[in-house]
Coordinates of C-alpha atoms and ligand atoms in Angstrom, one line a residue:
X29 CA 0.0 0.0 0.0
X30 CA 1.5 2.9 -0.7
X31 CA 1.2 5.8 1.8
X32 CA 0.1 9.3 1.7
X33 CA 3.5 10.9 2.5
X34 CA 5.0 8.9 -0.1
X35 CA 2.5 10.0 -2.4
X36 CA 1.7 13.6 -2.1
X37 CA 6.1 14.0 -3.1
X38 CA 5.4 11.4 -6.0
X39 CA 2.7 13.7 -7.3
X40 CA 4.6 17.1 -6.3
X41 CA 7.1 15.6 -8.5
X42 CA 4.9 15.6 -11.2
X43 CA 4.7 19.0 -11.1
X44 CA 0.9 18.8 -10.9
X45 CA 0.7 21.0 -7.8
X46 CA 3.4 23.5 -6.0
X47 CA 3.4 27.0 -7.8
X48 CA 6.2 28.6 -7.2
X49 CA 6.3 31.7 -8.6
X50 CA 4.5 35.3 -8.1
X51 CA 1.0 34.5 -8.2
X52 CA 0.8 31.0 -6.1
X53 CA -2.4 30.0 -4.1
X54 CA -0.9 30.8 -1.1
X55 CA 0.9 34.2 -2.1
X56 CA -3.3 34.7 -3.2
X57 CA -4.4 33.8 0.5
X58 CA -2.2 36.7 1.3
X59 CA -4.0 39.0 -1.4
X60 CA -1.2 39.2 -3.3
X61 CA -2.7 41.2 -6.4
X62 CA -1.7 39.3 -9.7
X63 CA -3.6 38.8 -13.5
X64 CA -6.9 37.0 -13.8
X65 CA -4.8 34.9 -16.4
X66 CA -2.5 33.9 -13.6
X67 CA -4.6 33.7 -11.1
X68 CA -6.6 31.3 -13.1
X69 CA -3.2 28.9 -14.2
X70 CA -2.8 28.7 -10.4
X71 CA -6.2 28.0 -9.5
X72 CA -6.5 25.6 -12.3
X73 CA -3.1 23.8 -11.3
X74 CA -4.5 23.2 -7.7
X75 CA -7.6 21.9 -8.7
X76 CA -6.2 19.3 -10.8
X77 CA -6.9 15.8 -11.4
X78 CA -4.3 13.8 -13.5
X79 CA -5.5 10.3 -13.4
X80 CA -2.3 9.0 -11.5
X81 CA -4.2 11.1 -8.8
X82 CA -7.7 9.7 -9.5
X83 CA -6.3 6.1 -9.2
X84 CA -4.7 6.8 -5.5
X85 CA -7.7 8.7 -4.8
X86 CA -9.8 5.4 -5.9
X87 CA -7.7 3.2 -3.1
X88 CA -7.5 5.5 -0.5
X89 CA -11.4 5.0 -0.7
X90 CA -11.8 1.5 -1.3
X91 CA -9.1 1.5 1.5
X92 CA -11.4 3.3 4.0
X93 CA -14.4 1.8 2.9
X94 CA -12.9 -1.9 4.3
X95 CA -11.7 0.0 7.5
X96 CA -15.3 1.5 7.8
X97 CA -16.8 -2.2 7.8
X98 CA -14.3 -3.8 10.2
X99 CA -14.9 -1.3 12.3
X100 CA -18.3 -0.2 12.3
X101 CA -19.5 3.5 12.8
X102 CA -15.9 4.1 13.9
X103 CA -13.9 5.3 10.5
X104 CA -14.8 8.1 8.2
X105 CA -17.2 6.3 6.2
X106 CA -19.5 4.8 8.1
X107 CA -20.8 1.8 5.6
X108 CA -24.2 1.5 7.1
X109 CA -25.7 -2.0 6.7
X110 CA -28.8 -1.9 5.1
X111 CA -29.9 -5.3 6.0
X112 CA -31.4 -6.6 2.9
X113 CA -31.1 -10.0 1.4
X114 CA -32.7 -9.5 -1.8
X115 CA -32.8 -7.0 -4.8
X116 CA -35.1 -7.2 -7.1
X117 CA -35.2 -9.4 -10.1
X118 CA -37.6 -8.5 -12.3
X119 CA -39.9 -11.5 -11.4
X120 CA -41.6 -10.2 -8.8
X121 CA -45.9 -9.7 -9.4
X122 CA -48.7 -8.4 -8.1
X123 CA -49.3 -4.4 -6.1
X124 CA -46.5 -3.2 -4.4
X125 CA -46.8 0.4 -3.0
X126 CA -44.1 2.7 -1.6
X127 CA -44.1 6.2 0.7
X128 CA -41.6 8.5 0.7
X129 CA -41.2 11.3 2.9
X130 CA -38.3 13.5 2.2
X131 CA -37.6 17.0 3.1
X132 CA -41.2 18.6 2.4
X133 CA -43.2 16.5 0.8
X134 CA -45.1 12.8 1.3
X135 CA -45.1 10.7 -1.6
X136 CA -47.4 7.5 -1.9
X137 CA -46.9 5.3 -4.8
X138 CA -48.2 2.1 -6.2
X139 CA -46.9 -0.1 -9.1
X140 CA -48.5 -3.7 -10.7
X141 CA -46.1 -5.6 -11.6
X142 CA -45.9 -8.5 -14.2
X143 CA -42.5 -10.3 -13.8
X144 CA -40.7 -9.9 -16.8
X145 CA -42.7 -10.2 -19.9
X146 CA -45.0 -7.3 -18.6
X147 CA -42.7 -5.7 -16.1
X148 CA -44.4 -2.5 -14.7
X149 CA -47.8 -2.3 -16.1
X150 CA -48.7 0.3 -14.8
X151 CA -47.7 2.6 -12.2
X152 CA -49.6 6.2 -10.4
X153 CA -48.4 8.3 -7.4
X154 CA -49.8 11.8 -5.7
X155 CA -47.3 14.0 -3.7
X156 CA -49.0 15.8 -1.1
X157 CA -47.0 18.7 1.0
X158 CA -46.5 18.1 5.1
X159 CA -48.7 20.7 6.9
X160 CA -46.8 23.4 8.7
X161 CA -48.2 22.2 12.1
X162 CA -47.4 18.8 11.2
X163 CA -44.3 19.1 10.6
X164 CA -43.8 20.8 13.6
X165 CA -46.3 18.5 15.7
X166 CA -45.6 15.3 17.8
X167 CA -44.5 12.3 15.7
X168 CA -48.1 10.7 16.6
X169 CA -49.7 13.9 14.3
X170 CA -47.1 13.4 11.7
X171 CA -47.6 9.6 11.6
X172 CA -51.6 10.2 11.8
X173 CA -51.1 12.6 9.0
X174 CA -49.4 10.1 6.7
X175 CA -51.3 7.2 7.8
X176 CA -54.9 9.1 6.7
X177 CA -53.1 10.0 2.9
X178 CA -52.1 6.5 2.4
X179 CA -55.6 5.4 3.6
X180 CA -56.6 7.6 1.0
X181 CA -54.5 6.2 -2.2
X182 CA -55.3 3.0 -1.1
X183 CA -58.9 2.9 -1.3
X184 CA -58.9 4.3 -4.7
X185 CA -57.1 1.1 -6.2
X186 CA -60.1 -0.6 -7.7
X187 CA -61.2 2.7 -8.9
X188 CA -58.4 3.4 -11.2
X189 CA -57.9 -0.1 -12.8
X190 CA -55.5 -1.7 -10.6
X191 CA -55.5 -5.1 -9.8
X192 CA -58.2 -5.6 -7.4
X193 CA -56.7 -6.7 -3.7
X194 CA -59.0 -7.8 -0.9
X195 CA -59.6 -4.7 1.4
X196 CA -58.5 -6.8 4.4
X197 CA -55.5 -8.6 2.6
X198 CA -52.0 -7.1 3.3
X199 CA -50.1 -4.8 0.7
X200 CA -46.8 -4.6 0.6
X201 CA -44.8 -0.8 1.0
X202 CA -41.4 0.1 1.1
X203 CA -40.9 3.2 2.5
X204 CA -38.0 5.9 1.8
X205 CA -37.5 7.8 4.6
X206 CA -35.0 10.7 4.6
X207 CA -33.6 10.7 8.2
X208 CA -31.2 9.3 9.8
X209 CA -31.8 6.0 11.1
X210 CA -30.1 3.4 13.0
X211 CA -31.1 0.4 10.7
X212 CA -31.6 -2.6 13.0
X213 CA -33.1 -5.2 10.3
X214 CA -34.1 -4.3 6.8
X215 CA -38.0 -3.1 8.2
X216 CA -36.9 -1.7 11.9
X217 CA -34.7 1.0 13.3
X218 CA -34.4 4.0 15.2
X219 CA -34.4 7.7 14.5
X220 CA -31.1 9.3 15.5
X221 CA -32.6 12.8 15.1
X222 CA -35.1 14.9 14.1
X223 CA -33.5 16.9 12.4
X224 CA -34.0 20.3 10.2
X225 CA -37.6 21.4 11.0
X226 CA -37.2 18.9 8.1
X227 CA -34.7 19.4 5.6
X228 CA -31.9 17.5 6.0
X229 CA -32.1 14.3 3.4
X230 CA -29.3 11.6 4.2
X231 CA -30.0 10.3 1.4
X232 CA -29.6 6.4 2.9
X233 CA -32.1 5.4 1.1
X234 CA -32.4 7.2 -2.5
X235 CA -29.3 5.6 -3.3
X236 CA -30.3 2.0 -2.5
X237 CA -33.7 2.8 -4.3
X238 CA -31.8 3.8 -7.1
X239 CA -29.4 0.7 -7.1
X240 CA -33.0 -1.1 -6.5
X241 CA -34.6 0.0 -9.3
X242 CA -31.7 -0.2 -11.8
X243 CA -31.5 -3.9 -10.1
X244 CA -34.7 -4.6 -11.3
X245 CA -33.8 -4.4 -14.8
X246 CA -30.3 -5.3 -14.8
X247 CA -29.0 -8.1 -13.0
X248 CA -25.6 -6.8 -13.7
X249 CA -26.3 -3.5 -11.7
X250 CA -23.5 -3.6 -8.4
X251 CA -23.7 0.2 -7.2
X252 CA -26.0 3.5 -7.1
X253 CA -25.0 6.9 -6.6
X254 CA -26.2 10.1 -5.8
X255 CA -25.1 13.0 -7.5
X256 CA -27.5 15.7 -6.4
X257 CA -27.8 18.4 -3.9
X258 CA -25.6 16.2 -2.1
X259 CA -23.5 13.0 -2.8
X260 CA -23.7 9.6 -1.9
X261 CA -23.3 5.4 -3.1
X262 CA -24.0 2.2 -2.0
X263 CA -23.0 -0.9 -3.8
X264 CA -23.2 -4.9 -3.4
X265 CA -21.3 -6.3 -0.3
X266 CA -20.9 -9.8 0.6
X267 CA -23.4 -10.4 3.6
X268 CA -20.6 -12.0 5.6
X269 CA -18.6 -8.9 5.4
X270 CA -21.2 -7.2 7.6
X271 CA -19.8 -7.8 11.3
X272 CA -22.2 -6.2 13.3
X273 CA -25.0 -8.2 11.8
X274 CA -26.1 -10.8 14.3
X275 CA -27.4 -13.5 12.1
X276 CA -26.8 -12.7 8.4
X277 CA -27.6 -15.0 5.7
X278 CA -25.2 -17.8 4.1
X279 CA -21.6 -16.3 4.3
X280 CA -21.8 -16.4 0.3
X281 CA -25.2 -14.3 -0.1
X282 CA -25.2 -10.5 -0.8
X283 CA -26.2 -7.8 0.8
X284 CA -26.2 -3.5 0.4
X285 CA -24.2 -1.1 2.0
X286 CA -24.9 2.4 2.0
X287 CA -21.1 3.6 2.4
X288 CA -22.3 7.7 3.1
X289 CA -19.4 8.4 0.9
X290 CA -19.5 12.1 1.2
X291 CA -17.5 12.2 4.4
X292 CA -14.8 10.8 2.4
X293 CA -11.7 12.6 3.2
X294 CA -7.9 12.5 2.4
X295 CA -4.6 14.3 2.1
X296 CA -5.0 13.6 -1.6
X297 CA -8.4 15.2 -2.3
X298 CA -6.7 18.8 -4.6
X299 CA -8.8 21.2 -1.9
X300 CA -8.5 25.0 -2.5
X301 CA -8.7 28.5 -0.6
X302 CA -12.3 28.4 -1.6
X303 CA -13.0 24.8 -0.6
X304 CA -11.5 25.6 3.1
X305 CA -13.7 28.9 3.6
X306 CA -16.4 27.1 2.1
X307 CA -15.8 24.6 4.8
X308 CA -15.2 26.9 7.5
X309 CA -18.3 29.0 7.2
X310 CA -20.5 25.7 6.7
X311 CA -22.9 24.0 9.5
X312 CA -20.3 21.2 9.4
X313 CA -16.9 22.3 9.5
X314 CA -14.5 19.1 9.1
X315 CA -17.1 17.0 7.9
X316 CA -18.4 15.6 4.3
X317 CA -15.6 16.7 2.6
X318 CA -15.6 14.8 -0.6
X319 CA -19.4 16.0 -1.1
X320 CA -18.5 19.5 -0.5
X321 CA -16.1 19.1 -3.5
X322 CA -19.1 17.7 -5.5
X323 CA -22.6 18.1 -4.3
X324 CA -24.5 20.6 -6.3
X325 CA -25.3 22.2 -3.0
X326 CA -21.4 23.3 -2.9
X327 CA -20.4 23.8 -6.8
X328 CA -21.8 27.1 -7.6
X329 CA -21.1 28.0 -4.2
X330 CA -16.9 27.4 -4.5
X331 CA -17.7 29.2 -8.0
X332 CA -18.7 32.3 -5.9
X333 CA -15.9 32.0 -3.8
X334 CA -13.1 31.7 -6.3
X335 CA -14.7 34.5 -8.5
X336 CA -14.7 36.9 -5.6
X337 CA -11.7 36.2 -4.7
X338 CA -10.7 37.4 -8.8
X339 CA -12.6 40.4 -8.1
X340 CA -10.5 41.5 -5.1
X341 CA -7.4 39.9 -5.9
X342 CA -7.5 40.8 -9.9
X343 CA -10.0 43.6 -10.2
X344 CA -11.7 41.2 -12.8
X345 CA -15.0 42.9 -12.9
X346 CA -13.3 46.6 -12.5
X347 CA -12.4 48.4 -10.0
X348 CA -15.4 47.5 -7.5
X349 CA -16.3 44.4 -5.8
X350 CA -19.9 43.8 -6.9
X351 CA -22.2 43.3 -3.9
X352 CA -24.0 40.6 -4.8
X353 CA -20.6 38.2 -5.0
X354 CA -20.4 39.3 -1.3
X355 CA -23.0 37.2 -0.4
X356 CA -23.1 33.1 0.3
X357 CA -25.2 31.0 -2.3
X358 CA -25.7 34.0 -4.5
X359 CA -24.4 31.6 -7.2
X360 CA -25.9 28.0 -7.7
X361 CA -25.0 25.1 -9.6
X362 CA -27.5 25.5 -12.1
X363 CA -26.5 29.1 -12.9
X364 CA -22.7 27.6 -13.3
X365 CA -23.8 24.6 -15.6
X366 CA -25.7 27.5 -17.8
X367 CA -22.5 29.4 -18.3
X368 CA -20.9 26.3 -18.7
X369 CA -23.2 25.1 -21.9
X370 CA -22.6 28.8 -23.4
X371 CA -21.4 27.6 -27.3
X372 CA -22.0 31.2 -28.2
X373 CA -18.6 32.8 -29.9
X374 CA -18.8 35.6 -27.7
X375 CA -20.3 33.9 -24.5
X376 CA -23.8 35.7 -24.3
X377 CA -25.2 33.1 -21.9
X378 CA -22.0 33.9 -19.7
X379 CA -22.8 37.6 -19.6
X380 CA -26.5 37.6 -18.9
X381 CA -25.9 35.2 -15.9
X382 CA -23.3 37.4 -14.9
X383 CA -25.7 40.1 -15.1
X384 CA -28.4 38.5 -13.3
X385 CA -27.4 36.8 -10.4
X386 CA -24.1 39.3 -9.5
X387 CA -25.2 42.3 -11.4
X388 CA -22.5 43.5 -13.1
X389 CA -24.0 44.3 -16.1
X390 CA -21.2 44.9 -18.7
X391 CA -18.0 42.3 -19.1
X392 CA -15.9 42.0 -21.8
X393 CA -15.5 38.9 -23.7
X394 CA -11.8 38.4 -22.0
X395 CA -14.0 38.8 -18.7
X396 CA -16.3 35.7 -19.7
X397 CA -13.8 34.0 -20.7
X398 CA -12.4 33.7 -17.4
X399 CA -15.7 32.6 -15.8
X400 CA -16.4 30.5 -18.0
X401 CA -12.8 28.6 -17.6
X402 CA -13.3 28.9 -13.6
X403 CA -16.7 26.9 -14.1
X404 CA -14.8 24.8 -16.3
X405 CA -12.6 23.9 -13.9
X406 CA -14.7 23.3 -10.9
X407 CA -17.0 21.0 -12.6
X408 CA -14.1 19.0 -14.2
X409 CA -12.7 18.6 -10.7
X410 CA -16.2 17.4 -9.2
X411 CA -16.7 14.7 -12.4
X412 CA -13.7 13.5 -12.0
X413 CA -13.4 13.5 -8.0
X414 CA -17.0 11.5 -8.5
X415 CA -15.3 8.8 -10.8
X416 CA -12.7 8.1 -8.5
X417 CA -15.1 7.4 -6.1
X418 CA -16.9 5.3 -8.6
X419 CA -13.4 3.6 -9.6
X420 CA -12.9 3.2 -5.5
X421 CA -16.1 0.9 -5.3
X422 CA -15.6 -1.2 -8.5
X423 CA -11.7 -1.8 -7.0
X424 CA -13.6 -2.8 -3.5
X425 CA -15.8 -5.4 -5.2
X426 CA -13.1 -6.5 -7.7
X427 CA -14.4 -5.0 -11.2
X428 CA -11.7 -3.0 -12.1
X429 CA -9.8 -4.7 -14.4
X430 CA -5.9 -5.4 -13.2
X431 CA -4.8 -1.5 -13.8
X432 CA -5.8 -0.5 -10.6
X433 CA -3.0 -1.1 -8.1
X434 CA -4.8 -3.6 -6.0
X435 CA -7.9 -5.5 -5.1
X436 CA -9.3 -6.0 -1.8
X437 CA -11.8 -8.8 -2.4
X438 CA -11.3 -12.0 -4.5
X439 CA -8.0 -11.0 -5.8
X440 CA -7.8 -14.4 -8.1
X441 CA -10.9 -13.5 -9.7
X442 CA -10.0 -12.5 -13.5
X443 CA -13.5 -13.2 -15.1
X444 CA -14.7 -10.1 -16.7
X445 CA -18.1 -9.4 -15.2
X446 CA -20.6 -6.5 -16.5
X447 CA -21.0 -4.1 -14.0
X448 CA -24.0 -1.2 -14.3
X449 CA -23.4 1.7 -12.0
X450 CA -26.9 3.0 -11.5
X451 CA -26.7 6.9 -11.0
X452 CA -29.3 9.6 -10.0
X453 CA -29.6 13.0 -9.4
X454 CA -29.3 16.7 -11.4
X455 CA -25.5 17.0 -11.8
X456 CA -25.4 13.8 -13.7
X457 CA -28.9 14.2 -15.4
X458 CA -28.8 17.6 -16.0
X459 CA -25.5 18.5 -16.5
X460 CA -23.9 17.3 -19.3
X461 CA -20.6 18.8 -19.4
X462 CA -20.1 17.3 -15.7
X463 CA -21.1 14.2 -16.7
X464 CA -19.0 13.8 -20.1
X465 CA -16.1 14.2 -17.6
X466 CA -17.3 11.8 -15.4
X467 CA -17.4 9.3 -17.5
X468 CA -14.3 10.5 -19.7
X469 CA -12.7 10.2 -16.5
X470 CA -13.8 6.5 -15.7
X471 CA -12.6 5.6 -19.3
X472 CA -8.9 6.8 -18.7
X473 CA -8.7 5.3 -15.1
X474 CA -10.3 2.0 -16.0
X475 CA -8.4 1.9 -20.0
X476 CA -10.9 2.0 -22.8
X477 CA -10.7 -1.9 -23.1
X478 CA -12.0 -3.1 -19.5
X479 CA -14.0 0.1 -19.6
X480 CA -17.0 -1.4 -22.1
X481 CA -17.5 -3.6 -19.1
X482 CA -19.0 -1.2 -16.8
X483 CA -21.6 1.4 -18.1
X484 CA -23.2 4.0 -15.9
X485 CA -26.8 4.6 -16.3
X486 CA -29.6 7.1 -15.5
X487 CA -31.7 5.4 -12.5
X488 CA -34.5 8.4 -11.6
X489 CA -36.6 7.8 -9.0
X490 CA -35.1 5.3 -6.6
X491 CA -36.3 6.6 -4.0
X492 CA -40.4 6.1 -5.1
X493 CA -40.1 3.2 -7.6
X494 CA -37.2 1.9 -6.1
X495 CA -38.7 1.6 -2.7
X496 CA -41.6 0.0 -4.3
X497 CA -39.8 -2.5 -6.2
X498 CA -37.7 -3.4 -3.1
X499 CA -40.9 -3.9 -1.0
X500 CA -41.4 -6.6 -4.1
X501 CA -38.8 -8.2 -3.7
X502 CA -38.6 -8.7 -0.2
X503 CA -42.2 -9.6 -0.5
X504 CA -41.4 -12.6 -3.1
X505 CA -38.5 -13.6 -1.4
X506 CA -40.6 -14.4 1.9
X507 CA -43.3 -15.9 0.0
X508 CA -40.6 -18.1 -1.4
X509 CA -38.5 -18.6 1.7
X510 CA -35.3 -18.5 0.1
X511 CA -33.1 -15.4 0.9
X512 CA -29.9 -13.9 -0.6
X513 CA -29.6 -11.1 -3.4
X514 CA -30.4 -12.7 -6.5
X515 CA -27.7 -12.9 -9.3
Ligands
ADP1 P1 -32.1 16.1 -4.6 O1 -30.6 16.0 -4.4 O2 -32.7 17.0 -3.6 O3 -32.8 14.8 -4.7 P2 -31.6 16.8 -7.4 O4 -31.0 15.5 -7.7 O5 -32.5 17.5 -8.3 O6 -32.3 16.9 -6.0 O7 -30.3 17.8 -7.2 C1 -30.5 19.1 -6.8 C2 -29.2 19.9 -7.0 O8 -28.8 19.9 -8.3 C3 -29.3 21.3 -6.5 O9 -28.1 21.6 -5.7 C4 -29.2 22.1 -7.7 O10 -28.5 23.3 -7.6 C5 -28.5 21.2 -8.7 N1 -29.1 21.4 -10.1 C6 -30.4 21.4 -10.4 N2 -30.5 21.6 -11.8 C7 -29.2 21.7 -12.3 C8 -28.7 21.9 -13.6 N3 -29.4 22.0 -14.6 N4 -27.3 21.9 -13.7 C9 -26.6 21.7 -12.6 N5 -27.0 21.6 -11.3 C10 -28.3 21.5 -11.2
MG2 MG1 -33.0 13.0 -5.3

């Protein structure tokens, strides 16, 4: 294993990071006044991700994902056990419903299912928003409250030309619940916290919905990720690697662990002046680090940063320091993946975002330029951070081909297997720039060859269908009294 020290001079070696002349990041810590053109070499030099880096990145976390099992909620990551011993296959029939209550809203959803000749038939849902005082009620109003709406759906089965089930016969329901539980079994737990007058998603269970539902047509699908507001993947784990379950299944049979990979962290991650202030002004100072380099929460945010800093530092919009760039959250993701789409010659899209969200209302084309390069940069950064993360997994469960520099599990496996990385969430659906280098990313880490074995996939919805669909499973899986993830 080759060690962090030993590393970070390998890289510096390189020449990938260590500025040394007038305009280094730390000489700009110091407001050292240089060139936007300088600034931004700098600035893109310690953001870089050659894919020597990537690849150490990838072990360090398939690294600390194996120290976060054998010793459980006391590493980094905490690879929470999800308990389940089944995904589902495709096979499964009948009504399955699913509830999902996230940050504001309460999702009920039903789907009929036809194994695989007719897969989902047919599918309906209604979202209905969590009264103020419910929300801030006891837990007996907010379960009353969800309990009537579900009473509700329910009854209207028949009605709508689903398959007809006795009124006193049991349905199934998975249910997606965005808090964050102390999973016991795969249906129990405890609430750590209530937390956010509820906003806070954890997000345990939208990415095992979204591996779920991928699952469900793919039998080849081995990890989901989340690549929204915030970051996070879970992937297919032996069942006997889980050593704080009391009783698991067969040692062979398979299981899911949600690793809560956005408190990944490591001497190796290129951080910047604006990913420390980002960090230091946050709610969690020292914690989720890899998600604040990705989440779309934190990308337009880090874009503020490092453009203010320009404006200070390089007078890049003029001689004042527009107000609005001042302010935290003033730019968001969605406004840095616009500029980033600009294919205009003379960046039009850069300069009405500009205009709109930090009011500076004329910018030469040089000016846009420079945005549009410092959006450039970030997002290449995230993408490829979010590969390497991807890359980390796929070396923890042994499909990574032999380039990586070594596997954890089953080392004298050399089959070629298919594996489907099931993603959701807007970077990756929504942002295709970010995604192109994602996947461009995977390619050069993995080699072009062994990379036509693993293919990354859209996977919306986990956290409604996917919940659904697992509910099926489970539900088949009992009726047949056989356990284990099917294969
Ligand atoms: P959630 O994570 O709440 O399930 P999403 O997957 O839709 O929701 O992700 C929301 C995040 O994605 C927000 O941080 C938002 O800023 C960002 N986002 C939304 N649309 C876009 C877009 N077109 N380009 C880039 N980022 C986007
Ligand atoms: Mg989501």
């Amino acid at each position: 294993m080759i060690t962090t020290q030993k590393l970070t001079g390998d890289l510096a070696d390189d020449g990938w990071k260590g500025a040394s002349d007038d305009c280094n990041m730390e000489n700009l810590k110091n407001s050292e006044s240089c060139d936007p053109s300088s600034f931004l070499r700098h600035f893109r030099k310690s953001s870089a991700t050659p894919v020597m880096l990537l690849r150490h990145i990838a072990q360090a976390m398939a690294t600390e994902m194996q120290e976060g099992l054998d010793h459980p909620g006391e590493r980094k990551l905490k690879m929470l056990p999800t308990y389940l011993e089944c995904l589902p296959t495709g096979n499964e029939r009948g009504l399955f419903y699913a509830i999902d209550l996230g940050g504001t809203n309460f999702r009920v959803l039903r789907v009929q299912l036809d194994g695989k000749e007719g897969r989902i038939l047919k599918q309906e849902s209604i979202q209905v928003p969590i009264p103020q005082e419910v929300m801030t009620g006891s837990s007996k109003d907010l379960f009353g409250f969800l309990a009537k709406t579900i009473v509700q759906f329910v009854s209207r089965e028949a009605d709508l030309g689903f398959e007809c089930v006795a009124l006193n016969q049991k349905r199934d329901i998975g249910f997606t619940f965005s808090f964050p539980v102390n999973q016991t079994k795969v249906n129990g737990g405890s609430i750590n916290a209530w937390t956010k007058g509820f906003s806070i998603s954890d997000g345990v269970n939208d990415t095992v919905g979204t591996l779920a539902q991928c699952r469900y047509w793919n039998d080849d699908a081995m990890v989901g990720v989340i690549l929204g507001t915030g970051s996070n993947a879970c992937y297919v784990e032996r069942a006997a690697a889980i050593s704080c379950w009391s009783s698991p299944p067969e040692a062979d049979d398979l299981t899911v662990v949600n690793i809560e990979w956005g408190n990944f962290c490591s001497e190796l991650l290129p951080r910047t002046f604006a990913d420390e202030g980002l960090d230091a002004d946050s709610l969690n100072p020292g914690q989720q680090e890899f998600e604040k380099m990705i989440g779309g929460m934190y990308l337009g945010e880090i874009l503020r940063r490092v453009l203010l800093k320009m404006a200070e530092d390089t007078g890049l919009f003029g001689s004042e320091i527009p107000e609005r760039l001042t302010k935290p959250f003033s730019l968001l993701t969605p406004h840095m993946s616009t500029m980033h789409g600009d294919d205009t010659s003379s960046l039009e899209v850069v300069g009405s975002v500009i205009e709109e969200a930090i009011g500076v209302k004329y910018t030469t084309l040089a000016t846009r330029k420079v945005v549009y390069d410092v959006c450039d940069i970030i997002a290449e950064r995230g993408a490829r951070l979010s590969a390497a993360g991807i890359v980390g997994i796929l070396t923890k469960i042994n499909r990574c081909g032999d380039l990586m520099l070594s596997c954890l599990t089953t080392p004298n496996d050399t089959e070629v297997k298919k594996t489907v990385i099931a993603i959701d969430g807007s970077l990756y659906e929504k942002y295709p720039k970010f995604r192109n280098y994602m996947e461009d990313a995977m390619k050069e880490m993995l080699g072009e060859d062994y990379a036509n074995n693993v293919t990354t996939t859209l996977s919306k919805d986990g956290s409604g269908v996917g919940a659904a669909l697992l509910a099926a499973a489970i539900s088949t899986e009992l009726r047949l009294g056989d356990v284990g993830v099917t294969k």
